[in-house]
Amino acid sequence: MKKKINRKKFLKSAAILGMGAGFLSSCSNKDTSSDIAAPSLITTKKYKWKMVTTWPPNFPVVGTGAVKYSEWVNEMTNGQVEIKVYGGGTLVPALEVFDAVTSGASEMGSGASYYWAGKNPSLQFFTTVPFGMNAQQMNSWLYAGGGMELWRELYAKYNLVPFAGGNTGVQMAGWFNKEINTLEDFKGLKMRIPGLGGKVLQEVGGTPVLSAGSEIYTNLERGVIDATEWIGPYHDYLMGFHDIAKYYYSPGWHETGSNLEIIINKRLYDGLPKSIQSILEAAAYRLNAWALAEFEAKNNEYLQKIIKESDVEIRQLNSEVLEGLFQVREKIINDLVNKDADSKRVYASYSKFQKDITDWSKFSEGLYHKVMTSRS
Ligand code: CA
């Protein structure tokens, strides 16, 4: 019996040795002695890493997704890499995740690049911008349209390696207590809406307010704010907005498919064996697919709950309002790219890809979508 276990163990470690040796021999063919010696270092070294996140602990999909990522990496490395996930504020404040990973205080992080717009405004394009690409288009740009190369290049300046780590899909425009029929209706409206979307609101006469997630419900209930956006039906339902708002508007023109991120300290990542680098990347692909599927399935389920369980009116912003917001967005993005060289370069790639893929979408997704939604 004992022999059997030892043989199993040996075969397992031999398999891992094989992977490591393959990698090493490909970069140093001449020195065969190191091919034999070095792999044992790879197999014995355990990595106990931290992942700080911008999400409240166990926040649905994004927070729980970070924990899943850590479990997948642990499984795939056969226990060699252990990642302890910290909810926002438990090890470092949520908005210090970027700095903590840059410095190596935490080896990894989970968040969204638009939180770091203050460091470099071009980083917003790697999450979402108003009237930006949807999730499918964003993934195509990142994985097959040059987006990821740009993202990696920009993050390298901050000693970071980024991976796409989930997408919210198109969000909802938000919760209102008055009708929005023209751009005029935004005048004087105090709305919780972050980022460039907030700038658009400001330009049409509203007041963007930044409230932490935990304060939004009370602020809306007490009239400190008149309206709020959050994410989509699933997370919005959990916040209880359907109990205190009259109208739930779509579509989320300001967040059309927010791409989330896993970030790794670049110096530490570069020092990893190729096999572990590859696992960290593969797990991010898995997270990216899992999170979008989870968002879509849950939003679908919870939209029905909101319809059945509340008196909220679900409405669409009309085309005049959307066109007006779009024109303001054009001005704001043009101002941004004219002021900032990185934004100019990223937007050149982003906007060309978006324009081309929108043309293609007219014939593929768009047309098909029209056929099917007209039947429902
Ligand atoms: Ca949002």
Short mmCIF file of C-alpha atoms and ligand atoms in Angstrom, two decimals:
data_model
loop_
_atom_site.label_atom_id
_atom_site.label_comp_id
_atom_site.label_asym_id
_atom_site.label_seq_id
_atom_site.Cartn_x
_atom_site.Cartn_y
_atom_site.Cartn_z
CA MET A 1 0.00 0.00 0.00
CA LYS A 2 2.71 2.38 1.06
CA LYS A 3 4.70 1.61 -2.04
CA LYS A 4 1.71 2.40 -4.19
CA ILE A 5 1.32 5.88 -2.66
CA ASN A 6 4.98 6.63 -3.09
CA ARG A 7 4.86 5.60 -6.70
CA LYS A 8 1.84 7.85 -7.22
CA LYS A 9 3.63 10.72 -5.56
CA PHE A 10 6.69 10.08 -7.68
CA LEU A 11 4.69 10.03 -10.88
CA LYS A 12 2.98 13.27 -9.92
CA SER A 13 6.22 15.07 -9.18
CA ALA A 14 7.81 13.59 -12.29
CA ALA A 15 4.98 15.03 -14.35
CA ILE A 16 5.55 18.46 -12.85
CA LEU A 17 9.30 18.11 -13.33
CA GLY A 18 8.61 17.30 -16.96
CA MET A 19 6.73 20.56 -17.46
CA GLY A 20 9.43 22.61 -15.82
CA ALA A 21 12.23 20.89 -17.69
CA GLY A 22 10.46 21.51 -20.98
CA PHE A 23 10.35 25.20 -20.30
CA LEU A 24 13.90 25.47 -19.06
CA SER A 25 15.39 23.44 -21.86
CA SER A 26 13.72 25.70 -24.37
CA CYS A 27 15.59 28.71 -23.01
CA SER A 28 18.95 27.11 -22.22
CA ASN A 29 19.64 24.21 -24.50
CA LYS A 30 23.37 24.23 -24.00
CA ASP A 31 23.57 23.91 -20.23
CA THR A 32 22.14 20.47 -19.56
CA SER A 33 23.22 20.44 -15.92
CA SER A 34 20.82 23.29 -15.12
CA ASP A 35 18.03 21.41 -16.88
CA ILE A 36 18.32 18.74 -14.25
CA ALA A 37 18.98 20.91 -11.23
CA ALA A 38 16.57 23.79 -11.70
CA PRO A 39 13.21 22.02 -12.02
CA SER A 40 13.37 20.73 -8.45
CA LEU A 41 13.40 24.37 -7.31
CA ILE A 42 10.22 24.91 -9.29
CA THR A 43 8.38 21.99 -7.75
CA THR A 44 9.34 22.63 -4.15
CA LYS A 45 8.71 26.34 -4.04
CA LYS A 46 5.32 27.21 -2.60
CA TYR A 47 3.78 30.57 -3.35
CA LYS A 48 1.63 32.10 -0.63
CA TRP A 49 0.22 35.21 -2.19
CA LYS A 50 -2.28 37.85 -1.23
CA MET A 51 -4.97 39.30 -3.47
CA VAL A 52 -6.43 42.60 -2.33
CA THR A 53 -9.71 43.62 -3.92
CA THR A 54 -11.78 46.74 -4.40
CA TRP A 55 -14.97 44.76 -3.64
CA PRO A 56 -16.67 44.40 -0.27
CA PRO A 57 -15.90 40.91 1.10
CA ASN A 58 -17.89 38.26 -0.78
CA PHE A 59 -19.66 40.85 -2.94
CA PRO A 60 -21.79 38.81 -5.39
CA VAL A 61 -20.05 37.76 -8.63
CA VAL A 62 -17.04 40.10 -8.48
CA GLY A 63 -16.01 39.39 -4.88
CA THR A 64 -17.01 35.73 -4.96
CA GLY A 65 -15.32 35.50 -8.37
CA ALA A 66 -12.00 36.58 -6.85
CA VAL A 67 -12.32 33.74 -4.34
CA LYS A 68 -13.13 31.29 -7.13
CA TYR A 69 -10.05 32.47 -9.03
CA SER A 70 -7.91 31.67 -6.02
CA GLU A 71 -9.48 28.20 -5.69
CA TRP A 72 -8.98 27.44 -9.39
CA VAL A 73 -5.33 28.47 -9.27
CA ASN A 74 -4.82 26.32 -6.20
CA GLU A 75 -6.40 23.31 -7.93
CA MET A 76 -4.53 23.80 -11.17
CA THR A 77 -1.16 24.16 -9.44
CA ASN A 78 -1.89 21.20 -7.23
CA GLY A 79 -1.60 23.38 -4.15
CA GLN A 80 1.63 25.05 -5.19
CA VAL A 81 0.06 28.53 -5.37
CA GLU A 82 -2.12 29.68 -2.49
CA ILE A 83 -3.83 33.04 -2.90
CA LYS A 84 -5.54 34.57 0.11
CA VAL A 85 -8.26 36.98 -1.00
CA TYR A 86 -8.95 40.13 1.02
CA GLY A 87 -12.19 42.09 0.67
CA GLY A 88 -11.90 45.83 0.10
CA GLY A 89 -10.82 47.65 3.26
CA THR A 90 -9.72 44.53 5.12
CA LEU A 91 -6.01 44.75 4.31
CA VAL A 92 -5.79 48.00 2.34
CA PRO A 93 -8.55 50.52 1.50
CA ALA A 94 -10.42 49.56 -1.69
CA LEU A 95 -8.98 52.38 -3.73
CA GLU A 96 -5.39 51.57 -2.75
CA VAL A 97 -5.42 48.18 -4.45
CA PHE A 98 -3.48 49.46 -7.48
CA ASP A 99 -0.68 50.96 -5.35
CA ALA A 100 -0.50 47.92 -3.08
CA VAL A 101 0.10 45.62 -6.07
CA THR A 102 2.51 48.06 -7.78
CA SER A 103 4.66 48.13 -4.65
CA GLY A 104 4.39 44.39 -4.05
CA ALA A 105 2.79 44.91 -0.61
CA SER A 106 0.17 42.60 -2.15
CA GLU A 107 1.21 40.28 -4.97
CA MET A 108 -2.19 40.47 -6.70
CA GLY A 109 -5.35 42.53 -6.88
CA SER A 110 -8.86 42.50 -8.26
CA GLY A 111 -10.72 45.64 -9.32
CA ALA A 112 -11.48 47.71 -12.40
CA SER A 113 -9.10 49.95 -14.30
CA TYR A 114 -11.43 52.98 -14.32
CA TYR A 115 -10.86 53.33 -10.59
CA TRP A 116 -7.30 54.35 -11.50
CA ALA A 117 -8.24 57.13 -13.94
CA GLY A 118 -6.67 59.65 -11.56
CA LYS A 119 -3.27 58.06 -12.23
CA ASN A 120 -3.74 57.81 -15.96
CA PRO A 121 -7.04 58.76 -17.67
CA SER A 122 -6.42 56.31 -20.52
CA LEU A 123 -6.99 53.40 -18.13
CA GLN A 124 -10.76 54.04 -18.25
CA PHE A 125 -10.94 52.56 -21.74
CA PHE A 126 -9.96 49.16 -20.33
CA THR A 127 -13.12 49.07 -18.17
CA THR A 128 -15.75 51.05 -20.04
CA VAL A 129 -16.60 54.54 -21.26
CA PRO A 130 -20.05 56.01 -21.97
CA PHE A 131 -21.42 54.55 -25.23
CA GLY A 132 -18.49 52.15 -25.32
CA MET A 133 -18.29 48.57 -26.47
CA ASN A 134 -20.41 45.76 -25.06
CA ALA A 135 -18.93 42.71 -23.32
CA GLN A 136 -18.50 40.61 -26.45
CA GLN A 137 -16.92 43.48 -28.38
CA MET A 138 -14.69 44.38 -25.44
CA ASN A 139 -13.40 40.82 -25.17
CA SER A 140 -12.77 40.78 -28.93
CA TRP A 141 -10.82 44.03 -28.71
CA LEU A 142 -8.78 42.83 -25.74
CA TYR A 143 -8.03 39.29 -26.90
CA ALA A 144 -7.95 39.70 -30.67
CA GLY A 145 -7.94 43.38 -31.54
CA GLY A 146 -4.78 44.74 -29.90
CA GLY A 147 -6.42 45.98 -26.67
CA MET A 148 -4.58 43.60 -24.36
CA GLU A 149 -1.17 44.59 -25.75
CA LEU A 150 -1.94 48.26 -25.08
CA TRP A 151 -3.26 47.45 -21.62
CA ARG A 152 -0.15 45.44 -20.74
CA GLU A 153 2.13 48.15 -22.08
CA LEU A 154 0.42 50.86 -20.01
CA TYR A 155 0.27 48.79 -16.84
CA ALA A 156 3.97 47.87 -17.21
CA LYS A 157 4.69 51.53 -16.37
CA TYR A 158 3.21 50.78 -12.95
CA ASN A 159 4.92 47.41 -12.52
CA LEU A 160 1.63 45.56 -13.14
CA VAL A 161 0.42 42.78 -15.41
CA PRO A 162 -3.35 42.97 -16.12
CA PHE A 163 -5.83 40.27 -17.12
CA ALA A 164 -9.49 40.62 -18.04
CA GLY A 165 -11.36 39.18 -15.05
CA GLY A 166 -15.09 39.39 -15.72
CA ASN A 167 -17.58 41.68 -17.39
CA THR A 168 -20.84 43.07 -16.03
CA GLY A 169 -22.55 43.19 -19.43
CA VAL A 170 -24.62 46.26 -20.28
CA GLN A 171 -25.74 47.84 -17.01
CA MET A 172 -29.01 49.66 -16.32
CA ALA A 173 -29.30 53.46 -16.63
CA GLY A 174 -30.55 53.59 -13.04
CA TRP A 175 -33.34 54.36 -10.62
CA PHE A 176 -35.32 57.59 -10.82
CA ASN A 177 -38.31 59.11 -9.08
CA LYS A 178 -39.22 61.31 -12.02
CA GLU A 179 -39.63 60.63 -15.70
CA ILE A 180 -36.76 61.32 -18.06
CA ASN A 181 -38.23 62.35 -21.40
CA THR A 182 -35.83 65.05 -22.59
CA LEU A 183 -32.29 66.17 -21.74
CA GLU A 184 -33.93 69.04 -19.79
CA ASP A 185 -35.12 66.47 -17.25
CA PHE A 186 -31.53 65.96 -16.10
CA LYS A 187 -31.28 69.63 -15.06
CA GLY A 188 -30.81 69.93 -11.31
CA LEU A 189 -30.89 66.14 -10.91
CA LYS A 190 -28.58 64.88 -8.19
CA MET A 191 -27.55 61.42 -9.24
CA ARG A 192 -25.07 58.90 -7.95
CA ILE A 193 -23.08 58.12 -11.09
CA PRO A 194 -19.30 57.75 -11.25
CA GLY A 195 -16.64 58.43 -13.86
CA LEU A 196 -17.12 59.87 -17.33
CA GLY A 197 -20.86 59.14 -17.10
CA GLY A 198 -20.94 61.63 -14.24
CA LYS A 199 -19.18 64.20 -16.42
CA VAL A 200 -21.81 63.73 -19.11
CA LEU A 201 -24.57 64.24 -16.53
CA GLN A 202 -22.86 67.40 -15.31
CA GLU A 203 -22.67 68.76 -18.85
CA VAL A 204 -26.44 68.38 -19.26
CA GLY A 205 -27.10 70.25 -16.02
CA GLY A 206 -27.22 67.48 -13.45
CA THR A 207 -25.05 66.99 -10.38
CA PRO A 208 -23.08 63.75 -10.20
CA VAL A 209 -22.66 62.55 -6.63
CA LEU A 210 -20.25 59.90 -5.48
CA SER A 211 -21.71 57.80 -2.69
CA ALA A 212 -20.12 54.65 -1.35
CA GLY A 213 -22.23 51.56 -2.07
CA SER A 214 -23.32 51.27 1.54
CA GLU A 215 -24.79 54.81 1.59
CA ILE A 216 -26.75 54.86 -1.67
CA TYR A 217 -30.02 53.38 -0.37
CA THR A 218 -30.30 55.80 2.54
CA ASN A 219 -29.31 58.77 0.38
CA LEU A 220 -31.96 57.93 -2.20
CA GLU A 221 -34.61 57.24 0.44
CA ARG A 222 -33.94 60.54 2.22
CA GLY A 223 -33.71 62.58 -0.96
CA VAL A 224 -30.02 63.41 -0.53
CA ILE A 225 -29.84 62.15 -4.12
CA ASP A 226 -32.68 62.06 -6.67
CA ALA A 227 -31.46 59.10 -8.67
CA THR A 228 -28.78 56.43 -8.75
CA GLU A 229 -27.23 53.92 -11.06
CA TRP A 230 -25.68 50.78 -9.63
CA ILE A 231 -25.13 47.68 -11.78
CA GLY A 232 -28.00 45.57 -13.10
CA PRO A 233 -31.17 43.88 -11.81
CA TYR A 234 -29.35 41.31 -9.64
CA HIS A 235 -27.18 43.66 -7.58
CA ASP A 236 -29.80 46.42 -7.69
CA TYR A 237 -32.46 44.09 -6.28
CA LEU A 238 -30.15 43.11 -3.44
CA MET A 239 -29.78 46.83 -2.65
CA GLY A 240 -33.59 47.16 -2.43
CA PHE A 241 -33.89 50.14 -4.80
CA HIS A 242 -37.19 48.79 -6.16
CA ASP A 243 -38.77 49.62 -2.78
CA ILE A 244 -37.92 53.34 -2.95
CA ALA A 245 -37.80 54.36 -6.62
CA LYS A 246 -40.58 54.71 -9.21
CA TYR A 247 -38.71 54.18 -12.46
CA TYR A 248 -35.96 51.81 -13.52
CA TYR A 249 -34.46 53.04 -16.79
CA SER A 250 -32.40 51.24 -19.40
CA PRO A 251 -29.98 51.05 -21.12
CA GLY A 252 -26.82 51.74 -19.12
CA TRP A 253 -25.32 54.09 -21.70
CA HIS A 254 -22.65 55.06 -19.18
CA GLU A 255 -21.45 51.48 -18.52
CA THR A 256 -22.01 49.34 -21.58
CA GLY A 257 -19.96 46.30 -20.56
CA SER A 258 -17.59 47.03 -17.71
CA ASN A 259 -14.49 44.87 -17.93
CA LEU A 260 -13.02 43.91 -14.55
CA GLU A 261 -9.41 43.10 -13.88
CA ILE A 262 -7.01 40.78 -12.13
CA ILE A 263 -3.65 42.48 -11.64
CA ILE A 264 -0.32 40.97 -10.66
CA ASN A 265 2.90 42.64 -9.57
CA LYS A 266 4.97 42.47 -12.76
CA ARG A 267 8.37 41.87 -11.18
CA LEU A 268 6.97 38.89 -9.23
CA TYR A 269 5.02 37.62 -12.25
CA ASP A 270 8.10 37.79 -14.49
CA GLY A 271 10.01 35.70 -11.93
CA LEU A 272 7.47 32.86 -11.98
CA PRO A 273 7.93 29.59 -13.85
CA LYS A 274 6.20 29.74 -17.22
CA SER A 275 3.79 26.98 -16.17
CA ILE A 276 2.48 29.04 -13.25
CA GLN A 277 2.25 32.20 -15.36
CA SER A 278 0.18 30.24 -17.80
CA ILE A 279 -2.13 28.94 -15.07
CA LEU A 280 -2.65 32.45 -13.67
CA GLU A 281 -3.63 33.60 -17.15
CA ALA A 282 -5.84 30.57 -17.85
CA ALA A 283 -7.68 31.07 -14.55
CA ALA A 284 -8.33 34.71 -15.54
CA TYR A 285 -9.87 33.55 -18.84
CA ARG A 286 -12.05 31.16 -16.83
CA LEU A 287 -13.05 33.96 -14.46
CA ASN A 288 -13.84 36.25 -17.38
CA ALA A 289 -16.21 33.70 -18.90
CA TRP A 290 -17.71 32.67 -15.55
CA ALA A 291 -18.45 36.21 -14.35
CA LEU A 292 -20.21 37.34 -17.53
CA ALA A 293 -22.32 34.18 -17.57
CA GLU A 294 -23.17 34.70 -13.91
CA PHE A 295 -24.12 38.37 -14.46
CA GLU A 296 -26.32 37.52 -17.43
CA ALA A 297 -28.07 34.59 -15.75
CA LYS A 298 -28.68 36.44 -12.48
CA ASN A 299 -29.76 39.71 -14.15
CA ASN A 300 -32.26 37.78 -16.19
CA GLU A 301 -33.64 36.04 -13.08
CA TYR A 302 -33.78 39.19 -10.95
CA LEU A 303 -35.32 41.39 -13.63
CA GLN A 304 -38.29 39.03 -13.47
CA LYS A 305 -38.35 39.29 -9.67
CA ILE A 306 -38.39 43.10 -9.85
CA ILE A 307 -41.24 42.97 -12.37
CA LYS A 308 -43.26 40.53 -10.26
CA GLU A 309 -42.54 41.80 -6.78
CA SER A 310 -42.60 45.58 -7.13
CA ASP A 311 -44.55 48.44 -8.67
CA VAL A 312 -41.50 49.87 -10.39
CA GLU A 313 -42.02 50.96 -14.00
CA ILE A 314 -39.27 49.67 -16.25
CA ARG A 315 -38.64 52.18 -19.00
CA GLN A 316 -36.30 52.92 -21.87
CA LEU A 317 -34.54 56.23 -22.33
CA ASN A 318 -35.90 57.52 -25.62
CA SER A 319 -33.71 57.98 -28.70
CA GLU A 320 -33.69 61.78 -28.37
CA VAL A 321 -32.27 61.57 -24.83
CA LEU A 322 -29.73 58.92 -25.82
CA GLU A 323 -28.60 60.90 -28.87
CA GLY A 324 -28.21 64.02 -26.71
CA LEU A 325 -26.12 62.13 -24.15
CA PHE A 326 -24.05 60.64 -26.97
CA GLN A 327 -23.22 64.08 -28.38
CA VAL A 328 -22.03 65.23 -24.96
CA ARG A 329 -19.96 62.06 -24.62
CA GLU A 330 -18.25 62.82 -27.93
CA LYS A 331 -17.22 66.23 -26.67
CA ILE A 332 -15.95 64.88 -23.33
CA ILE A 333 -13.93 62.09 -24.90
CA ASN A 334 -12.49 64.45 -27.52
CA ASP A 335 -11.38 66.83 -24.77
CA LEU A 336 -9.80 63.90 -22.93
CA VAL A 337 -7.86 62.53 -25.89
CA ASN A 338 -6.68 65.98 -26.94
CA LYS A 339 -5.19 66.56 -23.49
CA ASP A 340 -3.63 63.18 -22.82
CA ALA A 341 -1.27 61.29 -25.16
CA ASP A 342 -1.93 57.82 -23.69
CA SER A 343 -5.70 58.35 -23.98
CA LYS A 344 -5.26 59.44 -27.58
CA ARG A 345 -3.36 56.29 -28.47
CA VAL A 346 -5.70 53.93 -26.62
CA TYR A 347 -8.81 55.63 -27.99
CA ALA A 348 -7.46 55.44 -31.55
CA SER A 349 -7.36 51.65 -31.22
CA TYR A 350 -10.59 51.40 -29.16
CA SER A 351 -12.70 53.66 -31.38
CA LYS A 352 -11.54 52.11 -34.64
CA PHE A 353 -12.32 48.64 -33.32
CA GLN A 354 -15.70 49.79 -32.01
CA LYS A 355 -16.64 51.42 -35.29
CA ASP A 356 -15.67 48.40 -37.38
CA ILE A 357 -17.27 45.84 -35.09
CA THR A 358 -20.45 47.89 -34.91
CA ASP A 359 -20.67 47.70 -38.69
CA TRP A 360 -20.26 43.93 -38.49
CA SER A 361 -22.75 43.72 -35.59
CA LYS A 362 -25.40 45.39 -37.75
CA PHE A 363 -25.35 42.32 -39.96
CA SER A 364 -24.79 39.70 -37.28
CA GLU A 365 -25.78 40.20 -33.64
CA GLY A 366 -27.85 43.32 -34.23
CA LEU A 367 -30.04 41.93 -36.97
CA TYR A 368 -30.48 38.59 -35.28
CA HIS A 369 -31.30 40.31 -32.00
CA LYS A 370 -34.02 42.33 -33.70
CA VAL A 371 -35.59 39.19 -35.13
CA MET A 372 -35.69 37.43 -31.77
CA THR A 373 -36.69 40.36 -29.56
CA SER A 374 -39.57 41.21 -31.88
CA ARG A 375 -40.92 37.72 -31.14
CA SER A 376 -40.72 37.99 -27.35
CA CA B 1 -22.49 51.08 -12.41
#
